[in-house]
Structure formats: C-alpha cells, structure tokens
Tab-separated table of C-alpha atoms in Angstrom:
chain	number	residue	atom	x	y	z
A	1	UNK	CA	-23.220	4.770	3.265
A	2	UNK	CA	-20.686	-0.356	4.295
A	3	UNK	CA	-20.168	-3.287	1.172
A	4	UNK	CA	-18.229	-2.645	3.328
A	5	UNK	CA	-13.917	-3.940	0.467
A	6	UNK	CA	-15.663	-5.707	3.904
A	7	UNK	CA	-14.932	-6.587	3.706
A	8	UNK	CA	-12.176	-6.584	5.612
A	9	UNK	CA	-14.613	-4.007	7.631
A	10	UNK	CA	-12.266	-0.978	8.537
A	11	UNK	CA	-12.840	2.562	8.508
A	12	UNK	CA	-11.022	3.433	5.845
A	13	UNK	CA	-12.339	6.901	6.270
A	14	UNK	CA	-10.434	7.459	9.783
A	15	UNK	CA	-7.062	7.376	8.410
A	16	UNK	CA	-3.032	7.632	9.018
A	17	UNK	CA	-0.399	6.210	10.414
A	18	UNK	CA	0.607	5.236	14.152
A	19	UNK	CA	3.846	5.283	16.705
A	20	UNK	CA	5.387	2.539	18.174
A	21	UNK	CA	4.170	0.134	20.952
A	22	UNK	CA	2.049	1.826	23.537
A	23	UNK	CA	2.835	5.357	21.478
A	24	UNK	CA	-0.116	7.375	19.815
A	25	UNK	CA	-0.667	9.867	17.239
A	26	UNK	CA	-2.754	11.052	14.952
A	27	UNK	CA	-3.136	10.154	11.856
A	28	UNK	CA	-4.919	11.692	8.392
A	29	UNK	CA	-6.460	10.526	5.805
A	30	UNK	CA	-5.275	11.567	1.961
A	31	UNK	CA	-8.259	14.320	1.420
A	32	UNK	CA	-7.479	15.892	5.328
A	33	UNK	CA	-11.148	15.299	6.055
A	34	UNK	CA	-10.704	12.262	8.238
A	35	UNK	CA	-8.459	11.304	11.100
A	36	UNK	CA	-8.079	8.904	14.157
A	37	UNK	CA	-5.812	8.614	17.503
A	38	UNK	CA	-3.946	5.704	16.941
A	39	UNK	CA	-0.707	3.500	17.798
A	40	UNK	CA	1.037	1.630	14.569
A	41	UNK	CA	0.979	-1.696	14.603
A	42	UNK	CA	2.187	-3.416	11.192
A	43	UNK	CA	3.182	-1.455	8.112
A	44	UNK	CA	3.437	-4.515	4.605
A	45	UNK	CA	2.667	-4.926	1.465
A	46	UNK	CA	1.014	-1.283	0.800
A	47	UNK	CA	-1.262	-1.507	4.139
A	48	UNK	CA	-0.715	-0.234	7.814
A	49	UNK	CA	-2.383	-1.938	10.344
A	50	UNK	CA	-3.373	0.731	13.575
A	51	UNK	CA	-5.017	0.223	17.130
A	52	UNK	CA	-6.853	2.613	18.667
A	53	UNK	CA	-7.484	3.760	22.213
A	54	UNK	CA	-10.418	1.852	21.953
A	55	UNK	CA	-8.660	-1.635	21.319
A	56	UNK	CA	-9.984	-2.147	17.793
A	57	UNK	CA	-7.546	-2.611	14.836
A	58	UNK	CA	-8.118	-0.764	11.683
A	59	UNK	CA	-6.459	-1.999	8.143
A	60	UNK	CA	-6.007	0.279	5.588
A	61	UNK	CA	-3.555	1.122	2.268
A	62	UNK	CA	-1.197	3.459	2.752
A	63	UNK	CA	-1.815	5.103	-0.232
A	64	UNK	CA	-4.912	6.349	1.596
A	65	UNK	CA	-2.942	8.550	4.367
A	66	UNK	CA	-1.394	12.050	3.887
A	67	UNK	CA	1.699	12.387	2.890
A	68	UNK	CA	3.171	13.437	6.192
A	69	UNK	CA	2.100	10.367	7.480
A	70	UNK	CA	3.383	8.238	4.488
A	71	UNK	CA	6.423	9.991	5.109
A	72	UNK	CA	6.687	8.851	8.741
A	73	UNK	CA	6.228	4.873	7.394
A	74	UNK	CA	9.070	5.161	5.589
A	75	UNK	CA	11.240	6.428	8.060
A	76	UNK	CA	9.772	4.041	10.155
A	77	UNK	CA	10.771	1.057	7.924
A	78	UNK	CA	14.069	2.222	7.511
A	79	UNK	CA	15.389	2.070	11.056
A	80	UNK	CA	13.630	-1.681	10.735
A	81	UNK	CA	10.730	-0.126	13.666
A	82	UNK	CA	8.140	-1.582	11.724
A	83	UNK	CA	6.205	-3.996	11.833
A	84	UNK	CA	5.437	-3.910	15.533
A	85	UNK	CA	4.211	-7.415	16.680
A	86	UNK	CA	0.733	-7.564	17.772
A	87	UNK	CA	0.077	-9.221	21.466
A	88	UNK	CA	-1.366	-12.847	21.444
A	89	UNK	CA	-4.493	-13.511	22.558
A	90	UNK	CA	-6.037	-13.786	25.719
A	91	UNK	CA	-7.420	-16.808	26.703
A	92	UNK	CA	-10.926	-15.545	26.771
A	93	UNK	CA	-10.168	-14.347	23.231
A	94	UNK	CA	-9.174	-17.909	22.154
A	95	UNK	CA	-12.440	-18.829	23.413
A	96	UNK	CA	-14.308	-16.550	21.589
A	97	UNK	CA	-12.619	-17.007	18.109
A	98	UNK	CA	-13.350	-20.939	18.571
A	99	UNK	CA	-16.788	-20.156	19.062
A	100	UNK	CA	-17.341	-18.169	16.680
A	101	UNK	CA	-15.759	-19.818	14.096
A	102	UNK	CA	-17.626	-22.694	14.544
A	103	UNK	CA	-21.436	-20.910	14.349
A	104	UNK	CA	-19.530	-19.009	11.262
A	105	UNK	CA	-19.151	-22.521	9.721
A	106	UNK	CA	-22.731	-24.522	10.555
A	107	UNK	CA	-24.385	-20.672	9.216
A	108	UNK	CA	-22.338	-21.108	5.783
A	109	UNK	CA	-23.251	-24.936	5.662
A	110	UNK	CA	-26.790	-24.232	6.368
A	111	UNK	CA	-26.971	-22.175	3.178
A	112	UNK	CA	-27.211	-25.251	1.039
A	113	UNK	CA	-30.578	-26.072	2.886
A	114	UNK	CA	-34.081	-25.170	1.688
A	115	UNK	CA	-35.269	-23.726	5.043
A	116	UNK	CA	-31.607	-22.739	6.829
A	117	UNK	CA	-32.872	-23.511	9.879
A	118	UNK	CA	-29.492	-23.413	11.641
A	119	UNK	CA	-28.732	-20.329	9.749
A	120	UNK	CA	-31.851	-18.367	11.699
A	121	UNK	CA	-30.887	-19.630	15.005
A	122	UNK	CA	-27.582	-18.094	14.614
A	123	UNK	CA	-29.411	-14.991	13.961
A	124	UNK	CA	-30.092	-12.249	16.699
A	125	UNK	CA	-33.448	-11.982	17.859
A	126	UNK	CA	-34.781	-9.048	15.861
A	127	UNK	CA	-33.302	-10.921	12.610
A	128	UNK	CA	-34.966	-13.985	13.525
A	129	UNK	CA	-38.747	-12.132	14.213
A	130	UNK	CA	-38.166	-10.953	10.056
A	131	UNK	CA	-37.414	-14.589	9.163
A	132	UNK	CA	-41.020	-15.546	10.871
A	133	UNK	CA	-42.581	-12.560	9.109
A	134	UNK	CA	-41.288	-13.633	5.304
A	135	UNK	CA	-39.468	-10.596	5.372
A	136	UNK	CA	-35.831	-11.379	5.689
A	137	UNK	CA	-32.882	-10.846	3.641
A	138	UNK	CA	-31.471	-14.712	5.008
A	139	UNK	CA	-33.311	-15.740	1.404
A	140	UNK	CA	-31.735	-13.475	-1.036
A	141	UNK	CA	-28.139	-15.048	0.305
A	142	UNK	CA	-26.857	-17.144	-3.026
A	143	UNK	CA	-26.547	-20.977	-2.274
A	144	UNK	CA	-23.039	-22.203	-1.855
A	145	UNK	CA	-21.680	-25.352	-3.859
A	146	UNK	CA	-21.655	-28.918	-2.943
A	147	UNK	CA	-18.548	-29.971	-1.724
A	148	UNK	CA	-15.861	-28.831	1.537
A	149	UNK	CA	-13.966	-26.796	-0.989
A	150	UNK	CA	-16.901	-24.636	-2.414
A	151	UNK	CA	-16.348	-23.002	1.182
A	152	UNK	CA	-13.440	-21.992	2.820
A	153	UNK	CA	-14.132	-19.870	6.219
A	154	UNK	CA	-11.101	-17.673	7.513
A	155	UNK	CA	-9.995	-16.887	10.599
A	156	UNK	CA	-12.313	-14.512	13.113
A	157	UNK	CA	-11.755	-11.448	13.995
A	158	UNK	CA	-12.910	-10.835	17.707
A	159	UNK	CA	-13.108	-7.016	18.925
A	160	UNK	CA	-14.999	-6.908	21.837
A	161	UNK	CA	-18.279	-7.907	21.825
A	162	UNK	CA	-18.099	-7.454	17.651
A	163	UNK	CA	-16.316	-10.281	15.461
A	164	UNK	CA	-16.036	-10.640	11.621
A	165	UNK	CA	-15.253	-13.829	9.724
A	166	UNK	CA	-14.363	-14.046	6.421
A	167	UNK	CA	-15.597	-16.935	3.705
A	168	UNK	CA	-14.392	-17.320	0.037
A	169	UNK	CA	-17.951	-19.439	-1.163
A	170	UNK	CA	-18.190	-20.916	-4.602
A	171	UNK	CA	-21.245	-20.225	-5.899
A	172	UNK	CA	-22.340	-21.572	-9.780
A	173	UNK	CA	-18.649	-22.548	-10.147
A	174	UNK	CA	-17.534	-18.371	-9.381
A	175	UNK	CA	-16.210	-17.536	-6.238
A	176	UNK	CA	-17.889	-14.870	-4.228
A	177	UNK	CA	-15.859	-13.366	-1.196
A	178	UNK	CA	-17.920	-12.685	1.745
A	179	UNK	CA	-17.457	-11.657	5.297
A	180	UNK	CA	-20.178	-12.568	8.720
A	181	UNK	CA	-20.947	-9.593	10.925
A	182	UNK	CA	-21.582	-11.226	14.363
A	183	UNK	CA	-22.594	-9.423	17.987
A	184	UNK	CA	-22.430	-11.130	21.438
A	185	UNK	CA	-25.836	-10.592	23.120
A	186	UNK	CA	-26.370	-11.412	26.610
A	187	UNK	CA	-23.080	-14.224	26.348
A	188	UNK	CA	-24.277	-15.622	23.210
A	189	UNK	CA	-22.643	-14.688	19.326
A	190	UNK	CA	-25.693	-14.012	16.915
A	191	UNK	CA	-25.539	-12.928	13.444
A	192	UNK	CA	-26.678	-9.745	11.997
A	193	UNK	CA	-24.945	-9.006	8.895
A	194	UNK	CA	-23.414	-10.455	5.775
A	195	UNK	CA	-21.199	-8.575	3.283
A	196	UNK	CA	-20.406	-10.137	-0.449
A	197	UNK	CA	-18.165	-8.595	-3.373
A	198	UNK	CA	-19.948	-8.397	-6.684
A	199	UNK	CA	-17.023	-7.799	-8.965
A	200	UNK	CA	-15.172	-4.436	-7.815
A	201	UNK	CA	-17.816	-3.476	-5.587
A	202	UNK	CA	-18.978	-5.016	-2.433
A	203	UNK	CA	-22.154	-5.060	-0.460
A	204	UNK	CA	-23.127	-5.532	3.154
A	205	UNK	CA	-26.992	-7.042	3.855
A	206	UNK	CA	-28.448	-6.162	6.973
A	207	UNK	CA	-30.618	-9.090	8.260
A	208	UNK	CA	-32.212	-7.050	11.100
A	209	UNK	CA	-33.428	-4.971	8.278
A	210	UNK	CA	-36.696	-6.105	6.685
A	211	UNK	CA	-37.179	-6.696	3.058
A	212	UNK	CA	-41.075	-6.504	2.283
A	213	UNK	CA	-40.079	-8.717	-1.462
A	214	UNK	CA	-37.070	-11.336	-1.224
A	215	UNK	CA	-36.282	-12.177	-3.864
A	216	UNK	CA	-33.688	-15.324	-5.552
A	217	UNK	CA	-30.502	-13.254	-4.954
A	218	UNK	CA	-28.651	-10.543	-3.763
A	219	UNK	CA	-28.918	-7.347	-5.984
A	220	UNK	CA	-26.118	-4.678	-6.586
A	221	UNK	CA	-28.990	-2.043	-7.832
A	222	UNK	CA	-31.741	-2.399	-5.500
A	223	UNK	CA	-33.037	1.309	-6.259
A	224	UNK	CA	-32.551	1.102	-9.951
A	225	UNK	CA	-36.130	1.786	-10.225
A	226	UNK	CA	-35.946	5.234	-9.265
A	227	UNK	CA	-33.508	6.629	-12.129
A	228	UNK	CA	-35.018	9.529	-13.596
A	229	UNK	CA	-37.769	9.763	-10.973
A	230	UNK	CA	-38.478	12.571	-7.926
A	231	UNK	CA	-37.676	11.154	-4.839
A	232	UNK	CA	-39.001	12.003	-0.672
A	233	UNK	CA	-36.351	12.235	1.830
A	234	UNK	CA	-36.566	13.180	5.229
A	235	UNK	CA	-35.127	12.227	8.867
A	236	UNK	CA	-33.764	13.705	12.315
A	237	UNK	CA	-29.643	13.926	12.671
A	238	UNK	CA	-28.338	12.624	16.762
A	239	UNK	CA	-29.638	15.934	18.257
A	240	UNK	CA	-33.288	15.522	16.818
A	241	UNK	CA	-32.904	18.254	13.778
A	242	UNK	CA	-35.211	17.155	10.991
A	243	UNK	CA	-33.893	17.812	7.784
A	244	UNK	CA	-34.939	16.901	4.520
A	245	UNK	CA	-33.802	16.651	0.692
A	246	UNK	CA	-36.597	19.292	-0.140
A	247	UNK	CA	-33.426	21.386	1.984
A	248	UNK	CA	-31.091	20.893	-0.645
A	249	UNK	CA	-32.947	22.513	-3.376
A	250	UNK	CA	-31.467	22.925	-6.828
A	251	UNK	CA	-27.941	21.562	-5.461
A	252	UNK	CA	-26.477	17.814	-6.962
A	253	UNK	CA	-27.152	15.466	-3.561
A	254	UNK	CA	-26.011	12.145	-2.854
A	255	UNK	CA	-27.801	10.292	-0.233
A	256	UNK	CA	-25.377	7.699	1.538
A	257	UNK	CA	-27.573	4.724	3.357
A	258	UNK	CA	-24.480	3.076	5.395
A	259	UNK	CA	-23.564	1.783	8.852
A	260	UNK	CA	-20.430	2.739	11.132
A	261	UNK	CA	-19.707	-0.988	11.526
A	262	UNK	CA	-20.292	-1.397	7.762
A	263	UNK	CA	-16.790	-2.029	6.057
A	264	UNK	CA	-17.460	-1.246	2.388
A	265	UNK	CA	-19.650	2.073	3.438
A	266	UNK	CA	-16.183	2.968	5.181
A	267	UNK	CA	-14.277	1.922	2.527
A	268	UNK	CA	-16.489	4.561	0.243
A	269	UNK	CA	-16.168	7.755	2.664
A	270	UNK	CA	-12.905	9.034	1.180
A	271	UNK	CA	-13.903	8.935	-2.278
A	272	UNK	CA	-17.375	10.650	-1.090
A	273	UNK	CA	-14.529	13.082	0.771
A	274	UNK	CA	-12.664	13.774	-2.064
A	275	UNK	CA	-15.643	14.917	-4.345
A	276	UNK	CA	-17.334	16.561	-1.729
A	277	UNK	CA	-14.424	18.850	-1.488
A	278	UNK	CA	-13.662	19.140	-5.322
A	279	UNK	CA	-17.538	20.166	-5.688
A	280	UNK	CA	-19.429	21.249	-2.694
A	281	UNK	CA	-18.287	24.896	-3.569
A	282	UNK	CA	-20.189	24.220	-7.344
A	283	UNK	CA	-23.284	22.723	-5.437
A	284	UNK	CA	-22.723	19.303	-4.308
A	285	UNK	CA	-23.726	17.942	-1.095
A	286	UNK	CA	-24.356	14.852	0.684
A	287	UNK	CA	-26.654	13.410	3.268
A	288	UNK	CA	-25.689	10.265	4.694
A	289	UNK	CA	-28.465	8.209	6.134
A	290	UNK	CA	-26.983	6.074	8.987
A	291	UNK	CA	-28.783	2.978	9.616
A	292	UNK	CA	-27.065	2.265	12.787
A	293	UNK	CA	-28.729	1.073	15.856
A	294	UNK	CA	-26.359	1.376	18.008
A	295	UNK	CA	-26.642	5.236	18.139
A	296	UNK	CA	-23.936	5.702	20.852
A	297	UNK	CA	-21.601	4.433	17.753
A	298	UNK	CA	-22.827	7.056	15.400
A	299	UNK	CA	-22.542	9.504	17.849
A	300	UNK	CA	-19.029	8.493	19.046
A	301	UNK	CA	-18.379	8.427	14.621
A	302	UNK	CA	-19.381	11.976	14.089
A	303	UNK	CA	-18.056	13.736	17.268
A	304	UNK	CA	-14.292	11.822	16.382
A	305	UNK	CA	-14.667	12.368	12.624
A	306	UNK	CA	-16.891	15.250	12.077
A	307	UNK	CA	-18.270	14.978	8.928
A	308	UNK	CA	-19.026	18.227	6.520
A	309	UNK	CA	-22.565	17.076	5.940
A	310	UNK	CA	-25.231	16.131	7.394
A	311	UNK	CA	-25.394	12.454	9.078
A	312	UNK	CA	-29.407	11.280	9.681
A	313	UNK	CA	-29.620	8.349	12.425
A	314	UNK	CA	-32.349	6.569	10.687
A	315	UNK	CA	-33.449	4.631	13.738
A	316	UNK	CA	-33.274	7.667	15.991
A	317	UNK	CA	-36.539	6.878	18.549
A	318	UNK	CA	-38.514	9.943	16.790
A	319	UNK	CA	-38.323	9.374	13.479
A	320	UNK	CA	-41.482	8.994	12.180
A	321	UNK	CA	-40.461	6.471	9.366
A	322	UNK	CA	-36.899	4.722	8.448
A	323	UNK	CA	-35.826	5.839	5.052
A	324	UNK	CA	-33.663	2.378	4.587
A	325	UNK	CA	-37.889	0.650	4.780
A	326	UNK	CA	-39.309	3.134	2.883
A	327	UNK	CA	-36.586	2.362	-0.088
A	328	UNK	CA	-36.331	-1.186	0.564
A	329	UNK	CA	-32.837	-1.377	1.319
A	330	UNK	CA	-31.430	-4.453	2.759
A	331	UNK	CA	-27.940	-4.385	1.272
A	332	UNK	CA	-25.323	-1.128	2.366
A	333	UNK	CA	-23.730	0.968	1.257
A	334	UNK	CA	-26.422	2.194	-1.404
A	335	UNK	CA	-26.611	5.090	-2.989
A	336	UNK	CA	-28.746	7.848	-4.617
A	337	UNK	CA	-27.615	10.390	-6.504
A	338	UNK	CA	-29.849	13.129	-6.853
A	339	UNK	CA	-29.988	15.927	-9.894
A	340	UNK	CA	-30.488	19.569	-9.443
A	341	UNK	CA	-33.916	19.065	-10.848
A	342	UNK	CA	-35.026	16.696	-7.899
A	343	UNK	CA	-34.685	13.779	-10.199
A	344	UNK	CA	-32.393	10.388	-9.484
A	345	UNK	CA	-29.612	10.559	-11.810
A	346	UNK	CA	-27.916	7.351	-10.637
A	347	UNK	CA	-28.127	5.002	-8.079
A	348	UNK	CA	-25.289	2.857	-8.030
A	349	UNK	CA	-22.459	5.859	-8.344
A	350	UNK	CA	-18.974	4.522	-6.646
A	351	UNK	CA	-15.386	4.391	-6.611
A	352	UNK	CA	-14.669	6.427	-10.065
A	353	UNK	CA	-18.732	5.714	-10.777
A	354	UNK	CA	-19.563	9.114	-8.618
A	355	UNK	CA	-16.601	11.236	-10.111
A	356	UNK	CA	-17.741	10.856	-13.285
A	357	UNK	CA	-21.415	11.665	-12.864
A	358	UNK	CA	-20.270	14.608	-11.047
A	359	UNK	CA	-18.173	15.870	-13.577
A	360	UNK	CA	-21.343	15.384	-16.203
A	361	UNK	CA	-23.677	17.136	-13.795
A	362	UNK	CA	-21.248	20.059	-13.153
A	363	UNK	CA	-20.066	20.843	-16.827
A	364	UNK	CA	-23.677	21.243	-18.182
C-alpha cells in the first residue's frame, strides 16, 4: 500500500511546497487529499525537495502539488530564493553514512554467494530468525553480475535512526535499480527491507516478513492466483475496530498492503487519491492494510494525513492473524482489487493500471 519509485522512498502522498530557511508552511498535494508542514529546501529539474518539523527530507515532482503551491515555486525561482542550500552534515552523520555504506556494499556483494552469509548478518534479528526457518525473502533477491561494475551503490541517506541506499545492480546483463531499507537497533545498522523497479513499477520486499515458498526470484504478481476468485479479509484499524471486506458489500474495493516507510506504496497514494475521489460517490472504496510495525508511525501517518478510508495496522497486538501471511506477501505495495460480486478482478492495478479497471467496473 511502498515499491516504494523507492525508491527514492518519499511520501509522495504528503505533498506541497515549503518557505525559506527556518520558514514553514503547508503544503498540498494535486488531489487536496494530502498535505504536510514543511520548510522548502531545493526546487530543480521538476522536483522540490522539503524538510519537515521532524528533520526528514521528502522529494517529490512538482507536478504533484496544487497549483497554489506550484504557483509559489515560481515566484520563488524568480526572485532567485530557490534552491535553499541544505546544512552539511554533522559529524555523527558522517559517521553514520560511512557505516552504512559500507554494510550496504558487503550485503550487495554477498548476493553473488550461494548461502549470503554476510547478507543475514546484516539483517535485523527478526529477519535473521526467517532466514533459520527457510522462510525468508533474502532468497528470492536476483543474483548480481560478476564484475565491480555490475554494482554501483549510491550515496546513503541517513534520517535518524532510518537510512536508505541506493544500488543500480546488473543482473543477466539488465540493470535493475534498487534501494536498502536499513534501521539502527541498539547502536548497530541492520537491514530490513529491499525495494527493486521491475520496468515502470517498483516493489519493496520486506525481509522481516515471512514467505512460507521462496522461490528463484522476485515476483511483480504474487497474488495472481486469486483473479476471479472470492477472497477473506479482515483486521483491527489503531483504535482496535475490526472491520472486514464482508463490510464493503456490493461496492468495487481495493485492498492496499503497504508500509509508511515504504517509498513506492507512497509513491501510489495520490493516484489511489485521485480515483478514490473520482469514484467513491459511484461505490469505490479502499482499505489499506498497513504492515507497519512501528505502529507509533502509522499512527503519527493517519492523524497528520487523515486518510478517507479505512487504514488496518496489520500487526496491531490483537489481531488474530496478519493478512500480509495469510496472502503471502513479501513484496509492497500489492494490491487487490476487488469486484462488486466479491470476486478479485485484478491484482496488480497501478499508476493508469487502476483507472482503467475502474472505469470498466463503473460503466457496466
């Protein structure tokens, strides 16, 4: 609900533009559904960089904000205000982008290995017990090219006690863009997710999420099984309500497994946005299945954004079972979208993708 796309990770959903140096505003995404309290702190080539209160930095097109804000770049840029230059980095920062940059590197390298040994010790602990039980994603991850150049790692991106690093790796001669989600736990930088582009679309894999069958290789479609079948749906949003698709009957419903710290789920919530708004009034709704696990990020990501529907924390400590094991899902965002007649329609519906299905399901 991630790819996050990731893969430059941002929530595109939380959207707009910013003031200068230690100014704030608000800013709004194109569909009015999203917004965020943020300073500006670049504006080139078609993207605006912002920082929140919070300290994190959020990169997104500007063809994505309102037009209020859009208007505000260009005034902006034309008394030469923008870009704003960011502040260097702290020496503890400088520490931590070495660091992490270097585990980055050895877990890439260790790809090429039968048993990526080095690979699972950069993994947090809970990724590392579903290594043990045969159940991890670490297996599905394509293996990289001989040779220095069939991998070239980026620059980290250190916010807090989250970083990202990015990795173009060559894999049968075709280059597959990819991006390392790592957490710092008790001083030390684990891994705990990994997001690829497959063509247009890109996917994050959780590895603290089991997979009972690994198989060779990622999949794009890992619920194209369930096309044209009935499907069971049920969870508990932050405050404990249970609801379930069996709610939603006779209405078109697309079910949105993601993660706030997901890049190409957040990269997908404006489109969701846009046709939520264009059809919810014809019978479209959407349940988005949050497999955070940090749930004091959800709930800071639905108080800020408020969401029109309903948000399930999948690994809320009363939920009787995860949704995300009961499907099998490893890789986010995924997606099912559900007929009036109870019935999967499609399961791999974004970008354009969902649009289209929608405007099928609604001209019937």
């Amino acid at each position: 609900m991630k790819r996050i796309g990731i893969l430059s990770l941002p929530m595109i959903l939380l959207i707009a533009a910013a003031a200068l140096a230690t100014d704030s505003r608000v800013w709004t995404d194109s569909t009015g559904k999203f917004h965020v309290e943020a300073e500006l702190v670049s504006s080139a080539d078609g993207s605006v960089v912002l920082r929140t209160k919070e300290g994190k930095e959020i990169t997104l097109a500007i063809e994505r904000l309102c037009e209020k804000d859009q208007t505000f770049l260009k005034e902006r840029a034309s008394t030469n205000e923008v870009p704003i230059k960011k502040s260097s980095p702290s020496p503890v920062d400088s520490q931590a982008i070495e660091t992490v940059r270097e585990l980055a590197a050895d877990f890439y390298n260790d790809l090429r290995t039968k048993d990526r040994s080095i690979a699972r010790e950069a993994l947090t602990a809970e990724a590392k017990a579903l290594v043990d039980d045969g159940k991890s994603a670490l297996t599905t991850i394509p293996t990289p090219d001989d040779g220095k150049a069939a991998l070239r790692v980026g620059n980290p991106k250190v916010s807090g006690k989250e970083a990202t690093v990015t990795c173009a790796m060559r894999v049968d001669r075709n280059v597959l863009r990819t991006t390392l989600n790592l957490r710092k736990v008790e001083e030390q930088w684990c891994v705990y997710a990994m997001s690829a582009k497959f063509g247009r679309n890109e996917i994050t894999v959780d590895f603290e999420q089991a997979v009972e069958k690994p198989t060779a290789e990622v999949k794009e479609e890992p619920l194209s099984e369930l096309v044209n079948r009935p499907i069971e749906l049920a969870g508990l949003t932050l405050a404990g309500k249970p609801v379930s698709l069996a709610d939603y009957k006779g209405k078109v419903v697309l079910i949105d497994f993601w993660a706030t710290w997901c890049g190409p789920c957040r990269a997908e919530i404006p489109n969701i946005a846009a046709n939520y708004e264009k059809y919810h009034s014809a019978g479209f709704d959407v349940i988005a299945v949050s497999v955070d696990k940090d749930l004091d990020a959800l709930k800071e990501f639905v108080a800020t954004e408020n969401p029109p529907w309903a948000v399930l924390a999948d690994c809320h400590p009363k939920n009787a079972q995860r949704m995300a094991s009961k499907f099998g899902i490893s890789g986010i965002p995924a997606f099912v979208l559900v007929g009036t007649d109870g019935k999967v329609v499609d399961v791999n519906c974004r970008g354009k993708e969902l649009g289209q299905q929608l405007e099928k399901l609604f001209s019937r």
